[in-house]
Coordinates of C-alpha atoms in Angstrom, one line a residue:
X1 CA -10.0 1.2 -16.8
X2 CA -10.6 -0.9 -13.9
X3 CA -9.2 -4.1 -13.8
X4 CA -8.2 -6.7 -11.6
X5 CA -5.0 -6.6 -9.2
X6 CA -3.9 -10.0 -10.3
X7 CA -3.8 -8.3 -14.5
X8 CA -1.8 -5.3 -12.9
X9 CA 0.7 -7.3 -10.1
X10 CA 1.4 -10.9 -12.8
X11 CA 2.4 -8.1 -15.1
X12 CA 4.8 -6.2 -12.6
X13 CA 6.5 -9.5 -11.4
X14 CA 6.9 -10.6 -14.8
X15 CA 8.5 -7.3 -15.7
X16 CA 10.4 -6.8 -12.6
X17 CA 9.1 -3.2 -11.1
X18 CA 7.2 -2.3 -8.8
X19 CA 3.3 -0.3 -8.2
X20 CA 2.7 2.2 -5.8
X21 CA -0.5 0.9 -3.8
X22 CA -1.9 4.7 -2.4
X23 CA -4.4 5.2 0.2
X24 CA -7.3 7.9 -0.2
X25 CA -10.3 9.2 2.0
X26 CA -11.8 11.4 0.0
X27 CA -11.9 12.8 -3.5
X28 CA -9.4 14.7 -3.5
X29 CA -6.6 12.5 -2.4
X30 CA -8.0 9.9 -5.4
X31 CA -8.0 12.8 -8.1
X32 CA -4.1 13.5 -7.3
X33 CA -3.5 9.9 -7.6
X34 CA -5.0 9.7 -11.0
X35 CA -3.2 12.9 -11.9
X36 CA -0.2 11.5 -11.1
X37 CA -0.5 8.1 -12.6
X38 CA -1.5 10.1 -16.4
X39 CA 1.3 12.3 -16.2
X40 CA 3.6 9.2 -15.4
X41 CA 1.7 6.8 -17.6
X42 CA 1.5 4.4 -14.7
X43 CA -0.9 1.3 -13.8
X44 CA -2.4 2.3 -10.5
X45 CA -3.5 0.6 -7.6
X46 CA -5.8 2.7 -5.3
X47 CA -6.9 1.0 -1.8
X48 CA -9.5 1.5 0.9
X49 CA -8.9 0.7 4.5
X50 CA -11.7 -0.4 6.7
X51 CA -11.8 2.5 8.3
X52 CA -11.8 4.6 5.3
X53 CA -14.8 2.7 3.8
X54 CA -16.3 3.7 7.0
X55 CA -16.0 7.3 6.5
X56 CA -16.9 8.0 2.4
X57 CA -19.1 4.5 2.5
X58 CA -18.1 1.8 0.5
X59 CA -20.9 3.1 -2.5
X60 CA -18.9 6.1 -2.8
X61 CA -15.3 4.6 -2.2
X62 CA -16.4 2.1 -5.1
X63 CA -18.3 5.1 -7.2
X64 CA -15.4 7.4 -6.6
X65 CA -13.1 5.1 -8.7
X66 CA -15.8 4.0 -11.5
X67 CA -16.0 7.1 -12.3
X68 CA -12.0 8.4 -12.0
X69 CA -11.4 5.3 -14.0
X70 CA -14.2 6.4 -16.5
X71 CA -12.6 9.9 -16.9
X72 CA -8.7 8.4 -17.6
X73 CA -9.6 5.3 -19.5
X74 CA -6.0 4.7 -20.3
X75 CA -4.5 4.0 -16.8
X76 CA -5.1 0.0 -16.0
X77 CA -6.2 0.7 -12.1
X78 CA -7.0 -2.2 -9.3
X79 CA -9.3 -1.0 -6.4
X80 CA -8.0 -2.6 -3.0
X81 CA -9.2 -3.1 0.1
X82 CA -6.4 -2.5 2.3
X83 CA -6.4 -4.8 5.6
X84 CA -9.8 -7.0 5.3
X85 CA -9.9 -8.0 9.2
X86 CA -12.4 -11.1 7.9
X87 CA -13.6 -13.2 5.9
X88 CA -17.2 -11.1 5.9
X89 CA -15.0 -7.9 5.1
X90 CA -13.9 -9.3 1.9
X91 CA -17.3 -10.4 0.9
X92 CA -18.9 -7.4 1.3
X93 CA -15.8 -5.7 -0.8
X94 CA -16.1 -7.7 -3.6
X95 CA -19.6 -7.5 -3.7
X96 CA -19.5 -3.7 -3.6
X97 CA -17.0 -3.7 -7.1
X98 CA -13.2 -4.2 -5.8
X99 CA -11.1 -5.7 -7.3
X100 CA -8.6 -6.8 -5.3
X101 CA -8.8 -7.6 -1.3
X102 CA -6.7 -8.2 1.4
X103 CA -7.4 -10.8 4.5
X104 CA -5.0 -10.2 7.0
X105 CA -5.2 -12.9 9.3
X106 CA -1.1 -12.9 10.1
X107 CA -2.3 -12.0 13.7
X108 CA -3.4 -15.5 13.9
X109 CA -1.3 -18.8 14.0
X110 CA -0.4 -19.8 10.8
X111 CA -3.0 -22.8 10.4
X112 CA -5.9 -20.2 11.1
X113 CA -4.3 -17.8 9.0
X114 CA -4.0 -20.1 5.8
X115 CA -7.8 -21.1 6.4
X116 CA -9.2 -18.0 6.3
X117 CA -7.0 -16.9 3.2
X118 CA -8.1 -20.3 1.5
X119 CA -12.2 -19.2 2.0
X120 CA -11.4 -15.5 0.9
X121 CA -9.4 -17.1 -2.1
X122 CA -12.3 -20.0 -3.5
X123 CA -15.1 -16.7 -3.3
X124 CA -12.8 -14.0 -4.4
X125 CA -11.5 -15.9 -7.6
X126 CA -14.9 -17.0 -8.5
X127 CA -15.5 -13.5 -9.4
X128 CA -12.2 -12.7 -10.8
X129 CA -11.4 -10.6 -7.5
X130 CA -7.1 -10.8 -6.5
X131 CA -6.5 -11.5 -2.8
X132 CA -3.5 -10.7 -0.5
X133 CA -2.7 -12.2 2.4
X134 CA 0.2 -11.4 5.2
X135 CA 2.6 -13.5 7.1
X136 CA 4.5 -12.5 10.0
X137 CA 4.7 -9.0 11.5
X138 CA 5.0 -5.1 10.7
X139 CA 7.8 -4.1 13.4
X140 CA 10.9 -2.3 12.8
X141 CA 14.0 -4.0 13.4
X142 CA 17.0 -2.3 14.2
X143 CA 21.5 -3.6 13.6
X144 CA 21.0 -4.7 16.9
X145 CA 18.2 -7.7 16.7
X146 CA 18.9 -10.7 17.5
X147 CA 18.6 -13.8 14.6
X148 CA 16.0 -15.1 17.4
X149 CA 14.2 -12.0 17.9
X150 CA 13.9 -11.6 13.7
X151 CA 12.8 -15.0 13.2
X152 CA 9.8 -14.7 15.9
X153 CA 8.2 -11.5 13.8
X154 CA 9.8 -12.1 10.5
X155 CA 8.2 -14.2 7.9
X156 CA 9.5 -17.6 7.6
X157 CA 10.4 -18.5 4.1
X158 CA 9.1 -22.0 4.5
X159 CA 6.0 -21.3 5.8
X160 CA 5.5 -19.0 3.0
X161 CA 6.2 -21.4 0.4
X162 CA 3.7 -23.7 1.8
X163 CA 1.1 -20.9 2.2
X164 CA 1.2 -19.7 -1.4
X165 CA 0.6 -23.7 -2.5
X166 CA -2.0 -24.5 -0.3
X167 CA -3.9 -21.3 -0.3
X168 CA -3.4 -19.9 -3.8
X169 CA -3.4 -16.3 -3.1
X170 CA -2.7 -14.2 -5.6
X171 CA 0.1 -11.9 -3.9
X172 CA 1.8 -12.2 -0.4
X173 CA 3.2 -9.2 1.7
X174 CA 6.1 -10.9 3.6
X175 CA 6.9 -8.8 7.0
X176 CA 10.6 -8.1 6.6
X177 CA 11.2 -5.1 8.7
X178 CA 9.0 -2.9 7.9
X179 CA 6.0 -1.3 10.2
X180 CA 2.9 0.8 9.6
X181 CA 2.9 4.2 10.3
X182 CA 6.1 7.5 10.4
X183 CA 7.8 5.9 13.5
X184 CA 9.0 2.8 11.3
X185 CA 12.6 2.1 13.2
X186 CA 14.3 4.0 16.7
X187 CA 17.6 3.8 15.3
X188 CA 19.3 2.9 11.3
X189 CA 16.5 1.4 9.4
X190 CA 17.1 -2.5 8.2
X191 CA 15.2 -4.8 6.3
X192 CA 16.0 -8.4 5.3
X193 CA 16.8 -8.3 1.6
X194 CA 18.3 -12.0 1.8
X195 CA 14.6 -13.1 3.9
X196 CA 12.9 -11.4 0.8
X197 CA 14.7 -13.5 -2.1
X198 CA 14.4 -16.5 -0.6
X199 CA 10.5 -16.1 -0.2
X200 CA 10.7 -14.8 -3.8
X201 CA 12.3 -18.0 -5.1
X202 CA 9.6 -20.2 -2.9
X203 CA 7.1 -18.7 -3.7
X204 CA 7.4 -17.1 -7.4
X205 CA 4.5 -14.8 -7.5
X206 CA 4.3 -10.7 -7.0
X207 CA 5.2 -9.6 -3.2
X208 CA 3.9 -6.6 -1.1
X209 CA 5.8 -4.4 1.4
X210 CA 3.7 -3.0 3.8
X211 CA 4.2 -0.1 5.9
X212 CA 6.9 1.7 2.8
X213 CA 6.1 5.3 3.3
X214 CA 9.6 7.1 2.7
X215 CA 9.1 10.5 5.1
X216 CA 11.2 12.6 2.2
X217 CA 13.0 15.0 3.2
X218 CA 11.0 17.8 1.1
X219 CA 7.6 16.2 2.7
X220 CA 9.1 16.2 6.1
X221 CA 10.2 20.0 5.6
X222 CA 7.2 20.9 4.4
X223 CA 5.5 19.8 7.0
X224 CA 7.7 21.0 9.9
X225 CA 7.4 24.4 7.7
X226 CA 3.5 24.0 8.6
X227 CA 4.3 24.1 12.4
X228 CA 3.8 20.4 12.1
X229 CA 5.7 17.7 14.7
X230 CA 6.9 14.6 13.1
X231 CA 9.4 14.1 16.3
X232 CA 11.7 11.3 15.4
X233 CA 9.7 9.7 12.4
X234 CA 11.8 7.5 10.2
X235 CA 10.8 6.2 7.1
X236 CA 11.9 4.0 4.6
X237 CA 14.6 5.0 2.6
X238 CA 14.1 5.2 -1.2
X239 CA 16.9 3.3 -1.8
X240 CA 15.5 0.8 0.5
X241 CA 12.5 1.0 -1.6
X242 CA 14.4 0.1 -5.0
X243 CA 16.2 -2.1 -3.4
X244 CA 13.2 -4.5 -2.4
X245 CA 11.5 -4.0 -6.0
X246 CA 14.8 -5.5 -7.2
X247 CA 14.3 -8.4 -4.8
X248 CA 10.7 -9.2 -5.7
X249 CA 8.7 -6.9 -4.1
X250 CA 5.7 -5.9 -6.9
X251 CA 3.3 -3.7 -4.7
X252 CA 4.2 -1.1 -2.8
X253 CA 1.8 0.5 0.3
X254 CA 2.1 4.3 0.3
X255 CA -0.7 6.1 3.1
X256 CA 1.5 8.1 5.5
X257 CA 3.5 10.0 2.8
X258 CA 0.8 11.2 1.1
X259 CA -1.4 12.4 4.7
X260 CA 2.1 14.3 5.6
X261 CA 1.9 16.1 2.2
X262 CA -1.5 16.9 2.0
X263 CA -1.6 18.2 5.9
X264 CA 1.2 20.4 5.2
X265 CA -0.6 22.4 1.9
X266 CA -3.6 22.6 4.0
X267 CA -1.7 24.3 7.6
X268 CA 0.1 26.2 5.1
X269 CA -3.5 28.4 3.5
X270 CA -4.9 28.2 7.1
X271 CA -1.8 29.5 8.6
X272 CA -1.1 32.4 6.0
X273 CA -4.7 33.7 6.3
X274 CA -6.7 32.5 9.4
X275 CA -10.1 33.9 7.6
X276 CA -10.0 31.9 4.5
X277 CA -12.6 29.2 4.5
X278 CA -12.8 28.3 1.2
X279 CA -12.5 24.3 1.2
X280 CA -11.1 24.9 -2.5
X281 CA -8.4 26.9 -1.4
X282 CA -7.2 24.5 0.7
X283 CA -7.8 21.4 -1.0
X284 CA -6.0 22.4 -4.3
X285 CA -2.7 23.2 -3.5
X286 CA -2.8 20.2 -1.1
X287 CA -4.2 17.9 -3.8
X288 CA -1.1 18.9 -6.3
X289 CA 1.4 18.4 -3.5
X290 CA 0.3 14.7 -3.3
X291 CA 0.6 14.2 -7.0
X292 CA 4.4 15.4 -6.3
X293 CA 4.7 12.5 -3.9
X294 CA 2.8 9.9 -5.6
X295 CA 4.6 10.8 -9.6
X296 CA 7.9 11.0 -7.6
X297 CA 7.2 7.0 -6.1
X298 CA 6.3 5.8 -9.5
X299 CA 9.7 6.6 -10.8
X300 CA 11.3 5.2 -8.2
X301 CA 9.7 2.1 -8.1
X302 CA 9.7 1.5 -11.8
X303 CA 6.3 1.9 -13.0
X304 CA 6.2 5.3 -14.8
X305 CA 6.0 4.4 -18.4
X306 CA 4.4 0.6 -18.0
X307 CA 1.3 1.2 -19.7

């Protein structure tokens, strides 16, 4: 059943746990994370980048998930777009059938940022759309930052307080340490739990962590066992993970987890039999490998069993 993200996220904050947000680019990667969400009885939130919609089309992006959605009536599912870059992004989203969006203007100062969030917000909840907005910025920070250095990237508790009253957005994803991407940190991983709860209290409404792909360790060896490279890649620990969900975090961006997965099944057929080009053949096993990943997440973000 598609629904909006605000239903899905009020419901998570309320509750305390946490919803895996999963990126897909084709069918395939949207069918595993529907699989996964029915054997785990999980809401789902599935989310589109830019550049995604881009390659399927938004038509198909938004068809894809009508008709998923159709097929597993009983899983509560928000489609997101993931990164809106603009005001005219959003639009166009909303237009097309999401049902939750994203403006992330946190490049911009915060007075341009809040602006753009507050036109997004008057359109979006007009038509009963969610939004999410972003303050600060995705960098890993290391033990060895200085409090200077964290509070130039770091979202500002204040300022977030003040955002979340004047703008009315739905859900915020604070940047607390985290980054995009399987190069998250060069040395120990850290994120700032104490930055978290404090915007938690300000603010009082469901939080995002961004760039939250794990790199597990039987994801990473499968794809090393590919003759994949993930060099020095460091993700976010699941404990780490838990451990934000406790502190307020309510949706939870997974992308790079579930492209590791899926590349690894597929290098494994081409690899074991370099004449098999049967699209099926690859796309199956890699398909069931990211419904591993994604059933795993809900489990350990608290959301297998909330429907």
């Amino acid at each position: 059943m598609l629904v909006s993200g605000v239903e899905i996220l009020q419901k998570a904050h309320r509750e305390g746990y946490g919803v895996g947000a999963f990126n897909f680019v084709n069918f395939e990667m949207l069918q595993a994370i529907f699989k996964a969400a029915v054997a785990k009885n999980s809401p789902l939130i599935v989310q589109a980048s830019e550049g995604a919609i881009k390659y399927m089309g938004i038509d198909v992006a938004v068809a894809l998930v009508r008709t998923l959605s159709a097929r597993y009536p009983q899983i509560p599912v928000a489609l997101h777009l993931d990164h809106g870059t603009s005001y005219e992004s959003c639009v166009k989203a909303i237009r097309a059938g999401f049902t939750s969006v994203m403006i992330d203007a946190s490049h911009h100062p915060f007075d341009e940022n809040l602006k753009e969030t507050k036109r997004v917000v008057e359109v979006a909840h007009a038509c009963g759309v969610g939004v999410e907005a972003e303050l600060g910025r995705l960098m890993g920070i290391e033990d060895n930052i200085s409090v200077a250095e964290k509070d130039a990237v770091l979202v500002n508790p204040e300022e977030a307080e003040r955002f979340v009253s004047e703008s009315q957005v739905d859900y915020l994803a604070p940047a607390i340490g985290t980054s995009h991407g399987a190069f998250k940190f060069k040395g120990e991983p850290k994120l700032d739990f104490e930055r978290l709860l404090d915007v938690k209290k300000r603010t009082n409404i469901p939080l995002v962590l961004h760039g939250a792909s794990a790199i597990p360790d039987s994801v990473r060896a499968s794809f090393l066992e590919s003759g994949g490279d993930l060099k020095g890649s460091k993700g976010v620990p699941f404990a780490f993970l838990q451990e934000a969900v406790k502190g307020g975090i309510n949706k939870i961006n997974t992308d790079t987890d579930l492209r590791i997965a899926f590349m690894a099944e597929v290098r494994k057929v081409g690899n074991a039999n370099n004449s098999e080009f049967d699209l099926r053949k690859f796309f199956a096993p890699a398909s069931e490998a990211m419904t591993k990943v994604v059933a795993e997440r809900m489990d350990i973000l608290g959301s297998s069993g909330k429907i």
